């Protein structure tokens, strides 16, 4: 039988300077959380959202609304404050098989603790959790420092994605203006959709950071504010990059449709010329194909070559006229 996956995975580390940082089990982490001393970081990967919600509500006593938003992927990220706990969310991005996968990360920030919650593993959180447990004094001295560290890492993950989508937009633009026939509407719309998704995930975080900077937050020390301002500036750059490339793709799409329309016009013009020539030849053939008894050329031995010569002459004259007018 397969071993059943636990409802959630909990990792916790506790640091009380000048003592060394220690890793804690769940029960020890709960006791450290209640002591309100030192600095505690608890990271929860929720496989069963109901069990994780019960843990957050009943054990850590977080507000039910904040817990619901932390575990629901459909809620718009927002900044909330419930008594002495600050709650916010951010979307971490990962590349999997050439596509972006966004994972919501909830942050419960207190003076002496930081609790991170997510439903899927987030490599950057695992990376920084490991670094903090090895060098806590250098990585993060307070919960606000840890919050900045993780938000900065999440935002930095958007820059490679933005560069990739910008490169794809430039390639599509160059291909369209080079007259390539390999580009399809679906290619343009696919990149445009990815840019829209990136913007939809980065702009709520931009608004949250803006609120953190504009409100009087005693949980955010003055020394951390400039660092959060830097992260906020990065979110502005990413949002502007997404908007710029979406505008470029809109122009690329218009150019593509114009190219397709021009190609269709070329085809229709050629077909119209061919149809006109054939109609003229058909007119002559129709005249000599009428079933009348008294037609002068019916008994003429040169009638057939004469009709063919007339068809050829009319076709040549029409082609010459079309060429002079620039229709060919």
PDB file of C-alpha atoms in Angstrom, residues 102-233:
ATOM      1  CA  UNK A 102       2.114  30.652 -10.329  1.00  0.00           C
ATOM      2  CA  UNK A 103       1.871  29.665  -6.664  1.00  0.00           C
ATOM      3  CA  UNK A 104       0.262  31.897  -4.070  1.00  0.00           C
ATOM      4  CA  UNK A 105       2.284  32.432  -0.916  1.00  0.00           C
ATOM      5  CA  UNK A 106       0.610  33.810   2.195  1.00  0.00           C
ATOM      6  CA  UNK A 107       2.607  35.751   4.789  1.00  0.00           C
ATOM      7  CA  UNK A 108       1.547  36.166   8.425  1.00  0.00           C
ATOM      8  CA  UNK A 109       3.865  38.751   9.930  1.00  0.00           C
ATOM      9  CA  UNK A 110       4.207  39.438  13.622  1.00  0.00           C
ATOM     10  CA  UNK A 111       6.843  41.187  15.678  1.00  0.00           C
ATOM     11  CA  UNK A 112       8.554  37.928  16.611  1.00  0.00           C
ATOM     12  CA  UNK A 113       7.419  35.540  13.887  1.00  0.00           C
ATOM     13  CA  UNK A 114       6.851  34.979  10.184  1.00  0.00           C
ATOM     14  CA  UNK A 115       4.548  32.216   8.945  1.00  0.00           C
ATOM     15  CA  UNK A 116       4.577  31.401   5.226  1.00  0.00           C
ATOM     16  CA  UNK A 117       1.809  29.271   3.705  1.00  0.00           C
ATOM     17  CA  UNK A 118       1.555  27.783   0.209  1.00  0.00           C
ATOM     18  CA  UNK A 119      -0.205  24.818  -1.389  1.00  0.00           C
ATOM     19  CA  UNK A 120       2.717  23.793  -3.642  1.00  0.00           C
ATOM     20  CA  UNK A 121       6.464  23.622  -2.952  1.00  0.00           C
ATOM     21  CA  UNK A 122       8.210  26.920  -3.655  1.00  0.00           C
ATOM     22  CA  UNK A 123      11.942  26.447  -4.331  1.00  0.00           C
ATOM     23  CA  UNK A 124      12.963  29.980  -3.431  1.00  0.00           C
ATOM     24  CA  UNK A 125      11.386  29.696   0.026  1.00  0.00           C
ATOM     25  CA  UNK A 126      13.181  26.404   0.610  1.00  0.00           C
ATOM     26  CA  UNK A 127      16.419  28.031  -0.540  1.00  0.00           C
ATOM     27  CA  UNK A 128      16.171  31.025   1.779  1.00  0.00           C
ATOM     28  CA  UNK A 129      14.891  28.948   4.680  1.00  0.00           C
ATOM     29  CA  UNK A 130      18.060  26.879   4.409  1.00  0.00           C
ATOM     30  CA  UNK A 131      20.272  29.961   4.194  1.00  0.00           C
ATOM     31  CA  UNK A 132      18.596  31.577   7.201  1.00  0.00           C
ATOM     32  CA  UNK A 133      19.011  28.475   9.325  1.00  0.00           C
ATOM     33  CA  UNK A 134      22.748  28.467   8.561  1.00  0.00           C
ATOM     34  CA  UNK A 135      23.424  32.222   8.890  1.00  0.00           C
ATOM     35  CA  UNK A 136      20.494  33.926  10.645  1.00  0.00           C
ATOM     36  CA  UNK A 137      22.452  37.025  11.688  1.00  0.00           C
ATOM     37  CA  UNK A 138      23.371  37.774   8.057  1.00  0.00           C
ATOM     38  CA  UNK A 139      20.146  36.772   6.300  1.00  0.00           C
ATOM     39  CA  UNK A 140      17.439  38.233   8.545  1.00  0.00           C
ATOM     40  CA  UNK A 141      17.528  39.696  12.020  1.00  0.00           C
ATOM     41  CA  UNK A 142      13.816  40.477  12.265  1.00  0.00           C
ATOM     42  CA  UNK A 143      10.595  39.161  10.770  1.00  0.00           C
ATOM     43  CA  UNK A 144      10.368  42.292   8.591  1.00  0.00           C
ATOM     44  CA  UNK A 145      13.827  41.546   7.177  1.00  0.00           C
ATOM     45  CA  UNK A 146      12.716  38.033   6.312  1.00  0.00           C
ATOM     46  CA  UNK A 147       9.545  39.395   4.680  1.00  0.00           C
ATOM     47  CA  UNK A 148      11.583  41.765   2.516  1.00  0.00           C
ATOM     48  CA  UNK A 149      13.999  38.989   1.626  1.00  0.00           C
ATOM     49  CA  UNK A 150      11.234  36.693   0.357  1.00  0.00           C
ATOM     50  CA  UNK A 151       9.291  39.420  -1.464  1.00  0.00           C
ATOM     51  CA  UNK A 152      12.475  40.543  -3.185  1.00  0.00           C
ATOM     52  CA  UNK A 153      13.248  36.950  -4.232  1.00  0.00           C
ATOM     53  CA  UNK A 154       9.693  36.468  -5.557  1.00  0.00           C
ATOM     54  CA  UNK A 155       9.835  39.666  -7.611  1.00  0.00           C
ATOM     55  CA  UNK A 156      13.300  38.842  -8.970  1.00  0.00           C
ATOM     56  CA  UNK A 157      11.878  35.616 -10.429  1.00  0.00           C
ATOM     57  CA  UNK A 158       9.702  37.738 -12.735  1.00  0.00           C
ATOM     58  CA  UNK A 159      12.648  39.401 -14.480  1.00  0.00           C
ATOM     59  CA  UNK A 160      13.850  36.293 -16.398  1.00  0.00           C
ATOM     60  CA  UNK A 161      10.240  35.638 -17.402  1.00  0.00           C
ATOM     61  CA  UNK A 162       9.849  39.242 -18.570  1.00  0.00           C
ATOM     62  CA  UNK A 163      13.086  39.011 -20.579  1.00  0.00           C
ATOM     63  CA  UNK A 164      11.927  35.757 -22.208  1.00  0.00           C
ATOM     64  CA  UNK A 165       8.557  37.202 -23.217  1.00  0.00           C
ATOM     65  CA  UNK A 166      10.187  40.406 -24.446  1.00  0.00           C
ATOM     66  CA  UNK A 167      12.538  38.361 -26.636  1.00  0.00           C
ATOM     67  CA  UNK A 168       9.590  36.384 -28.030  1.00  0.00           C
ATOM     68  CA  UNK A 169       7.752  39.636 -28.768  1.00  0.00           C
ATOM     69  CA  UNK A 170      10.799  41.015 -30.617  1.00  0.00           C
ATOM     70  CA  UNK A 171      11.171  37.790 -32.621  1.00  0.00           C
ATOM     71  CA  UNK A 172       7.510  37.904 -33.658  1.00  0.00           C
ATOM     72  CA  UNK A 173       7.826  41.562 -34.630  1.00  0.00           C
ATOM     73  CA  UNK A 174      10.956  40.899 -36.726  1.00  0.00           C
ATOM     74  CA  UNK A 175       9.334  37.887 -38.399  1.00  0.00           C
ATOM     75  CA  UNK A 176       6.202  39.839 -39.337  1.00  0.00           C
ATOM     76  CA  UNK A 177       8.100  42.765 -40.839  1.00  0.00           C
ATOM     77  CA  UNK A 178      10.414  40.348 -42.662  1.00  0.00           C
ATOM     78  CA  UNK A 179       7.359  38.874 -44.372  1.00  0.00           C
ATOM     79  CA  UNK A 180       7.710  35.433 -42.814  1.00  0.00           C
ATOM     80  CA  UNK A 181       4.791  33.105 -43.393  1.00  0.00           C
ATOM     81  CA  UNK A 182       5.617  30.920 -40.379  1.00  0.00           C
ATOM     82  CA  UNK A 183       3.977  33.240 -37.836  1.00  0.00           C
ATOM     83  CA  UNK A 184       0.391  32.463 -36.866  1.00  0.00           C
ATOM     84  CA  UNK A 185      -2.190  34.472 -34.944  1.00  0.00           C
ATOM     85  CA  UNK A 186      -2.085  31.832 -32.205  1.00  0.00           C
ATOM     86  CA  UNK A 187       1.635  32.515 -31.636  1.00  0.00           C
ATOM     87  CA  UNK A 188       0.986  36.210 -31.048  1.00  0.00           C
ATOM     88  CA  UNK A 189      -2.044  35.645 -28.834  1.00  0.00           C
ATOM     89  CA  UNK A 190      -0.180  33.028 -26.766  1.00  0.00           C
ATOM     90  CA  UNK A 191       2.627  35.449 -25.871  1.00  0.00           C
ATOM     91  CA  UNK A 192       0.095  38.215 -25.236  1.00  0.00           C
ATOM     92  CA  UNK A 193      -1.820  35.958 -22.835  1.00  0.00           C
ATOM     93  CA  UNK A 194       1.366  35.094 -20.941  1.00  0.00           C
ATOM     94  CA  UNK A 195       2.177  38.791 -20.593  1.00  0.00           C
ATOM     95  CA  UNK A 196      -1.329  39.456 -19.309  1.00  0.00           C
ATOM     96  CA  UNK A 197      -1.010  36.662 -16.721  1.00  0.00           C
ATOM     97  CA  UNK A 198       2.320  38.038 -15.566  1.00  0.00           C
ATOM     98  CA  UNK A 199       0.822  41.501 -15.155  1.00  0.00           C
ATOM     99  CA  UNK A 200      -2.226  40.148 -13.316  1.00  0.00           C
ATOM    100  CA  UNK A 201       0.062  38.493 -10.757  1.00  0.00           C
ATOM    101  CA  UNK A 202       2.592  41.303 -10.282  1.00  0.00           C
ATOM    102  CA  UNK A 203       0.214  44.281 -10.025  1.00  0.00           C
ATOM    103  CA  UNK A 204      -1.519  43.118  -6.792  1.00  0.00           C
ATOM    104  CA  UNK A 205       1.905  42.772  -5.169  1.00  0.00           C
ATOM    105  CA  UNK A 206       2.763  46.255  -6.400  1.00  0.00           C
ATOM    106  CA  UNK A 207      -0.369  47.606  -4.708  1.00  0.00           C
ATOM    107  CA  UNK A 208       0.428  45.718  -1.491  1.00  0.00           C
ATOM    108  CA  UNK A 209       3.957  47.134  -1.367  1.00  0.00           C
ATOM    109  CA  UNK A 210       2.597  50.593  -2.053  1.00  0.00           C
ATOM    110  CA  UNK A 211       0.214  50.208   0.890  1.00  0.00           C
ATOM    111  CA  UNK A 212       3.047  49.004   3.128  1.00  0.00           C
ATOM    112  CA  UNK A 213       5.075  52.097   2.245  1.00  0.00           C
ATOM    113  CA  UNK A 214       2.221  54.566   2.650  1.00  0.00           C
ATOM    114  CA  UNK A 215       0.733  53.301   5.898  1.00  0.00           C
ATOM    115  CA  UNK A 216       2.200  53.669   9.336  1.00  0.00           C
ATOM    116  CA  UNK A 217       3.250  50.083  10.056  1.00  0.00           C
ATOM    117  CA  UNK A 218       5.022  49.565  13.369  1.00  0.00           C
ATOM    118  CA  UNK A 219       5.724  45.993  12.295  1.00  0.00           C
ATOM    119  CA  UNK A 220       7.879  47.396   9.464  1.00  0.00           C
ATOM    120  CA  UNK A 221      10.952  49.138  10.978  1.00  0.00           C
ATOM    121  CA  UNK A 222      12.232  52.289   9.330  1.00  0.00           C
ATOM    122  CA  UNK A 223      15.421  50.523   8.325  1.00  0.00           C
ATOM    123  CA  UNK A 224      13.435  48.038   6.207  1.00  0.00           C
ATOM    124  CA  UNK A 225      11.336  50.658   4.391  1.00  0.00           C
ATOM    125  CA  UNK A 226      14.031  51.623   1.810  1.00  0.00           C
ATOM    126  CA  UNK A 227      14.456  47.953   0.909  1.00  0.00           C
ATOM    127  CA  UNK A 228      10.716  47.531   0.408  1.00  0.00           C
ATOM    128  CA  UNK A 229      10.784  50.691  -1.729  1.00  0.00           C
ATOM    129  CA  UNK A 230      13.380  49.007  -3.922  1.00  0.00           C
ATOM    130  CA  UNK A 231      11.142  45.936  -4.319  1.00  0.00           C
ATOM    131  CA  UNK A 232       8.229  48.230  -5.155  1.00  0.00           C
ATOM    132  CA  UNK A 233      10.319  49.900  -7.874  1.00  0.00           C
TER     133      UNK A 233
END
